PDB file of C-alpha atoms in Angstrom:
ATOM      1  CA  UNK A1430    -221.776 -84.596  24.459  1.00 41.00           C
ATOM      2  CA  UNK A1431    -218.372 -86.854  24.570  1.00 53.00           C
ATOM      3  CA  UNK A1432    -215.289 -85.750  22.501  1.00 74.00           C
ATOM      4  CA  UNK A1433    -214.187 -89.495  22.828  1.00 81.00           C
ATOM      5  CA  UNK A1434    -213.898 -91.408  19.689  1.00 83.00           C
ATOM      6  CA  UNK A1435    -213.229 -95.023  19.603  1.00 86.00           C
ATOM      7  CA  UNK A1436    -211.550 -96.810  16.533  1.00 87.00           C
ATOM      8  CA  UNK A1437    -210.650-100.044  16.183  1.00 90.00           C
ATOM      9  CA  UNK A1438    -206.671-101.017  14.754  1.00 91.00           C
ATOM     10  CA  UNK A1439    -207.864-103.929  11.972  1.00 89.00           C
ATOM     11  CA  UNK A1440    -204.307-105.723  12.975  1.00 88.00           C
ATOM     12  CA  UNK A1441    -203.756-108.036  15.821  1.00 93.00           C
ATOM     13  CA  UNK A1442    -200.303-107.866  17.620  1.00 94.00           C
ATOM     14  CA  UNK A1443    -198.224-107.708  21.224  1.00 95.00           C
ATOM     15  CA  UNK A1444    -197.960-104.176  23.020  1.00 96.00           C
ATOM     16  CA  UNK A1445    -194.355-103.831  21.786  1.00 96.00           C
ATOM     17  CA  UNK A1446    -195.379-103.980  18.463  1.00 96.00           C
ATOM     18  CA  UNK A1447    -198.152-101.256  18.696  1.00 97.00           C
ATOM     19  CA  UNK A1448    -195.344 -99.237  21.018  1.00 97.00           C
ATOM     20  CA  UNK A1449    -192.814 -99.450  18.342  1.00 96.00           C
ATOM     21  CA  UNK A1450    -195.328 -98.636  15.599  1.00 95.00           C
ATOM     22  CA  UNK A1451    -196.103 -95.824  17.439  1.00 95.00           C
ATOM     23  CA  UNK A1452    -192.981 -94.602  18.213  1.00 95.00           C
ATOM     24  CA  UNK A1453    -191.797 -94.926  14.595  1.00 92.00           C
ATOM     25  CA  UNK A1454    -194.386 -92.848  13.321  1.00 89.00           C
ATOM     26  CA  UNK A1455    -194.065 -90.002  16.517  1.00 91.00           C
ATOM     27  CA  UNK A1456    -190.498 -90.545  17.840  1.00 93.00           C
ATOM     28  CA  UNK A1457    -191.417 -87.156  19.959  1.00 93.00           C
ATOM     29  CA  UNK A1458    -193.989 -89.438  21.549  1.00 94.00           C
ATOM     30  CA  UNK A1459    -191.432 -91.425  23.559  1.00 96.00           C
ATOM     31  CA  UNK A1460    -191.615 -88.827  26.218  1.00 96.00           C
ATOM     32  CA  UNK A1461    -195.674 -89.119  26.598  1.00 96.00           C
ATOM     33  CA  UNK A1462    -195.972 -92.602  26.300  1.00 97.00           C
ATOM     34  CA  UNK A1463    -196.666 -94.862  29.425  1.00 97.00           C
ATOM     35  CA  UNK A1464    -197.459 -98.908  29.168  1.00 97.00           C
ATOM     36  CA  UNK A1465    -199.330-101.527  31.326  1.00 97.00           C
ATOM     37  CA  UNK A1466    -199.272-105.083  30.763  1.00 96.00           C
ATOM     38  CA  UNK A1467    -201.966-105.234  33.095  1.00 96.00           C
ATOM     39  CA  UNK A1468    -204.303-102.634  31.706  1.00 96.00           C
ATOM     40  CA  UNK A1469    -204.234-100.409  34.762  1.00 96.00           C
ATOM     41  CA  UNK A1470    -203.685 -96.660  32.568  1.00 97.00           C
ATOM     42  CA  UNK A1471    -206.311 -94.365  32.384  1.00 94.00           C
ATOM     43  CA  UNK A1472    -206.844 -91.781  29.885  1.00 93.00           C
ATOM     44  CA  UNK A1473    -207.898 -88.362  29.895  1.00 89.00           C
ATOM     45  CA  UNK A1474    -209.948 -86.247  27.604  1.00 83.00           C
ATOM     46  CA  UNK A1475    -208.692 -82.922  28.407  1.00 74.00           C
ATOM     47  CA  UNK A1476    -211.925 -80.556  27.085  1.00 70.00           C
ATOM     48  CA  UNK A1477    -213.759 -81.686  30.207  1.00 66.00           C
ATOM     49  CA  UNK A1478    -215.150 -85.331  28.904  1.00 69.00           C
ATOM     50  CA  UNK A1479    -213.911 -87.110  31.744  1.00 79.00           C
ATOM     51  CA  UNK A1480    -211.304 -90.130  32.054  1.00 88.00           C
ATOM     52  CA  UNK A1481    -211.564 -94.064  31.164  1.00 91.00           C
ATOM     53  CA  UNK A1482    -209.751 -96.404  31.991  1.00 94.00           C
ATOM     54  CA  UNK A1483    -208.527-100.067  31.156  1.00 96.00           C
ATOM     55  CA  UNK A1484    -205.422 -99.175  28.853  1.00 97.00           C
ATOM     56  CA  UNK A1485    -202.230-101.098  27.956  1.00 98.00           C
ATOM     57  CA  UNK A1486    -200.948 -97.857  26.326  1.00 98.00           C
ATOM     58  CA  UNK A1487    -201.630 -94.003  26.661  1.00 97.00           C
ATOM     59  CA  UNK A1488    -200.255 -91.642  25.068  1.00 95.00           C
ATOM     60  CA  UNK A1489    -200.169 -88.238  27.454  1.00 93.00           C
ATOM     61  CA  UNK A1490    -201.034 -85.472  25.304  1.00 89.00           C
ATOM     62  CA  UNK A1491    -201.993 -81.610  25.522  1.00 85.00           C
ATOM     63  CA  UNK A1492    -204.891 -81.708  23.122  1.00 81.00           C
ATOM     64  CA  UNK A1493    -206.228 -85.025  24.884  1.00 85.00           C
ATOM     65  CA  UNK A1494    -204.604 -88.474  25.947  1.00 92.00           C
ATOM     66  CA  UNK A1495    -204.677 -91.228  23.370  1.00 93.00           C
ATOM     67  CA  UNK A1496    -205.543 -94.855  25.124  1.00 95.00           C
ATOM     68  CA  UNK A1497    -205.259 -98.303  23.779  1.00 97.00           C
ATOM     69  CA  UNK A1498    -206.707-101.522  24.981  1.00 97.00           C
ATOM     70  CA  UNK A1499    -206.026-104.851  24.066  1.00 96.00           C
ATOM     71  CA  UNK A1500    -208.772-107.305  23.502  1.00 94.00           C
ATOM     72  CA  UNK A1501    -208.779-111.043  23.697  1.00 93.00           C
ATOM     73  CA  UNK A1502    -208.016-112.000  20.022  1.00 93.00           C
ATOM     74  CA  UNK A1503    -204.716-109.358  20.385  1.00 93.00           C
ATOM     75  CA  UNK A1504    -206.460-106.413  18.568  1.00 95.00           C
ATOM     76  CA  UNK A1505    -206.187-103.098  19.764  1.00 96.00           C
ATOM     77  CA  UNK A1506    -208.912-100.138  20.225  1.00 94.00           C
ATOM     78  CA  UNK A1507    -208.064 -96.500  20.619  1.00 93.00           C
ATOM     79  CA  UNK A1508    -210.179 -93.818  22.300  1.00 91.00           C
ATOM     80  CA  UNK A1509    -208.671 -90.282  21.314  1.00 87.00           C
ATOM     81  CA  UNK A1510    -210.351 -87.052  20.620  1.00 80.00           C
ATOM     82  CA  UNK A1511    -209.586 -86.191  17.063  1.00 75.00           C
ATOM     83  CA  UNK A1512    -207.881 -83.252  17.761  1.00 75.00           C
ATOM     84  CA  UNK A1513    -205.240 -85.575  19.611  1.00 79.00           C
ATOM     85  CA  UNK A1514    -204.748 -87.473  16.073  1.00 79.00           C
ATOM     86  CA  UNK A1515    -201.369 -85.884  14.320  1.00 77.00           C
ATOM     87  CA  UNK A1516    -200.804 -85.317  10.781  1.00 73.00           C
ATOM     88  CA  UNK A1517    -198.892 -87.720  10.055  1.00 67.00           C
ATOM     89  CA  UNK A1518    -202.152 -90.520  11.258  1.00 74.00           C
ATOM     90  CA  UNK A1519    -204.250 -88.037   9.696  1.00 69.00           C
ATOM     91  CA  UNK A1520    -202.415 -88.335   6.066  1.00 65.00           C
ATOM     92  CA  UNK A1521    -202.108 -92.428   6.325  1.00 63.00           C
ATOM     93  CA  UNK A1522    -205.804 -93.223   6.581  1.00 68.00           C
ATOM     94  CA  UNK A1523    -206.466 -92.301  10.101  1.00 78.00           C
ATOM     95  CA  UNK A1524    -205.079 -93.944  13.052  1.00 82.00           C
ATOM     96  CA  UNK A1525    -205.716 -98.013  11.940  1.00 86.00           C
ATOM     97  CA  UNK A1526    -204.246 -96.945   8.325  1.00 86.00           C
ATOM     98  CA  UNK A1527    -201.246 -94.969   9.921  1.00 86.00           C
ATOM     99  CA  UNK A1528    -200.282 -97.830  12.479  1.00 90.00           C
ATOM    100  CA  UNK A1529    -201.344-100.908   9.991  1.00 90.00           C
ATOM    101  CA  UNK A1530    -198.836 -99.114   7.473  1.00 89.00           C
ATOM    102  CA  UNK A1531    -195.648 -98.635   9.931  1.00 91.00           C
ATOM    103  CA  UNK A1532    -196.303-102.523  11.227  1.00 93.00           C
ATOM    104  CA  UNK A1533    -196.343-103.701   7.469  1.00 92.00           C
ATOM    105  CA  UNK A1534    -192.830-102.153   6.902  1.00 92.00           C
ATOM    106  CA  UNK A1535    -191.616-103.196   9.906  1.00 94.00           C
ATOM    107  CA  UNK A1536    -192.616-106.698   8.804  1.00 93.00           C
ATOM    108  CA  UNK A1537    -191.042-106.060   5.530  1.00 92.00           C
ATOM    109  CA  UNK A1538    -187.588-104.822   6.972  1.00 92.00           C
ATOM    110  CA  UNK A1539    -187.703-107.612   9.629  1.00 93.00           C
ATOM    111  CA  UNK A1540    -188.309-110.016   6.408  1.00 91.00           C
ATOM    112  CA  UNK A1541    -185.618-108.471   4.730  1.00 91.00           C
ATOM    113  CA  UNK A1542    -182.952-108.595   7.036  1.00 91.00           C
ATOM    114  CA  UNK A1543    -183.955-112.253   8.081  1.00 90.00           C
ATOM    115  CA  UNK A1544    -183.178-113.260   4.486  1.00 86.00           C
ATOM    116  CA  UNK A1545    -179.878-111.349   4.280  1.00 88.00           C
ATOM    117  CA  UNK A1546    -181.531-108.868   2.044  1.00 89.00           C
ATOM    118  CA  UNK A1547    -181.135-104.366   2.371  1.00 89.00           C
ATOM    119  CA  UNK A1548    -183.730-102.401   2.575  1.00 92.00           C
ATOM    120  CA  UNK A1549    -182.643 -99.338  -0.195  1.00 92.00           C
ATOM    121  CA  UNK A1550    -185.707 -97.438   0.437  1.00 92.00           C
ATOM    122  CA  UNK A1551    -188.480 -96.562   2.621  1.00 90.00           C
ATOM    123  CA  UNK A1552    -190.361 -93.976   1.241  1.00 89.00           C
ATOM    124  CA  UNK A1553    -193.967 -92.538   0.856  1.00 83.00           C
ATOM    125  CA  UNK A1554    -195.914 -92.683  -2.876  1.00 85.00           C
ATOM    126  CA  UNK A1555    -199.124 -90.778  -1.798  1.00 79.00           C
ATOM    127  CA  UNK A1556    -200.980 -92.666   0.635  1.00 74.00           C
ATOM    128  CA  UNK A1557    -198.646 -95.693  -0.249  1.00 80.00           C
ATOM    129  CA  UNK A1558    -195.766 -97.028   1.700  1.00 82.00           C
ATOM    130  CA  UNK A1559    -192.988 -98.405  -0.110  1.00 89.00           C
ATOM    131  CA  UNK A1560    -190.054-100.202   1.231  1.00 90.00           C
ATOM    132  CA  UNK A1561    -187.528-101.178  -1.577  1.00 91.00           C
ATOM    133  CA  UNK A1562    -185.037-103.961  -1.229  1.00 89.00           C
ATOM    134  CA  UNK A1563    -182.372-105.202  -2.593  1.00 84.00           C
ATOM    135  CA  UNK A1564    -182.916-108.860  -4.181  1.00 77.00           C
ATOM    136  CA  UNK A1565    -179.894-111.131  -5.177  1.00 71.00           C
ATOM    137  CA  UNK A1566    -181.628-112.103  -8.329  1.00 66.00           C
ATOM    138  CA  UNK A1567    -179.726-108.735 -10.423  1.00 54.00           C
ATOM    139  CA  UNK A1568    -179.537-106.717  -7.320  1.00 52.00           C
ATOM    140  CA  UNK A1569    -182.505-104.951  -8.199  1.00 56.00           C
ATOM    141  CA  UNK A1570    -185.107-103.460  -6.257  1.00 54.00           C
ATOM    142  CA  UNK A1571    -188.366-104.797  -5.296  1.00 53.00           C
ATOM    143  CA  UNK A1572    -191.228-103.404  -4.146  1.00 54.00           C
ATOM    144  CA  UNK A1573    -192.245-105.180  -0.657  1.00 53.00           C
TER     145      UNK A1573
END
């Protein structure tokens, strides 16, 4: 019996992106994380369900590695265990909610400061992200 999961991110975008996303939600992954343009990482499952491998990014954990490939349309698939899945990815709809989430506000904050515009909040309503920003229309909030 495999501990290996496999989930598919419903977002297509470079391996910077996905890093960034990552890193934003787990800055204390920056230590763990390796990358691989050329999809040379392997990942390990570390309760004795053996290694794959074919990854742009793994994520080197104690409860069991974390791999991403890329596929030819630019979306991404993770094989984890679940035990390697933090809170945080846990709370946000699981790992495609968690990461979908942080790359939406970082497409709202890139928007933002594009258009001259400050982000005034960045908080969480539930499940719900919300990035408030300043408009020049009153200087009130909106919701992004």
């Amino acid at each position: 019996m495999s501990h290996w999961q496999t989930g598919k991110l419903s977002l297509a975008c470079s391996m910077a992106v996905l890093k960034r996303a990552l890193l934003n939600i787990m800055p204390e992954w920056e230590q763990h994380i390796q990358e691989d343009a050329n999809s040379g990482l392997s990942a390990e499952n570390h309760y004795g369900y053996g290694t794959k491998t074919g990854y742009k990014i793994v994520i080197k954990l104690r409860t069991g590695d974390i791999g991403f490939k890329q596929g030819p349309d630019n979306t991404w698939t993770a094989d984890y265990d679940s035990m390697s899945i933090p809170g945080p990815m846990r709370r946000s709809g699981g790992m495609d909610g968690a990461v979908l989430q942080e790359v939406s506000a970082m497409r709202a904050r890139a928007i933002a400061q594009l258009n001259g515009l400050q982000v005034v909040g960045d908080r969480m309503s539930g499940d719900d992200r919300i990035i408030e920003i300043l408009a020049p229309v009153g200087q009130e909030a909106i919701r992004v």
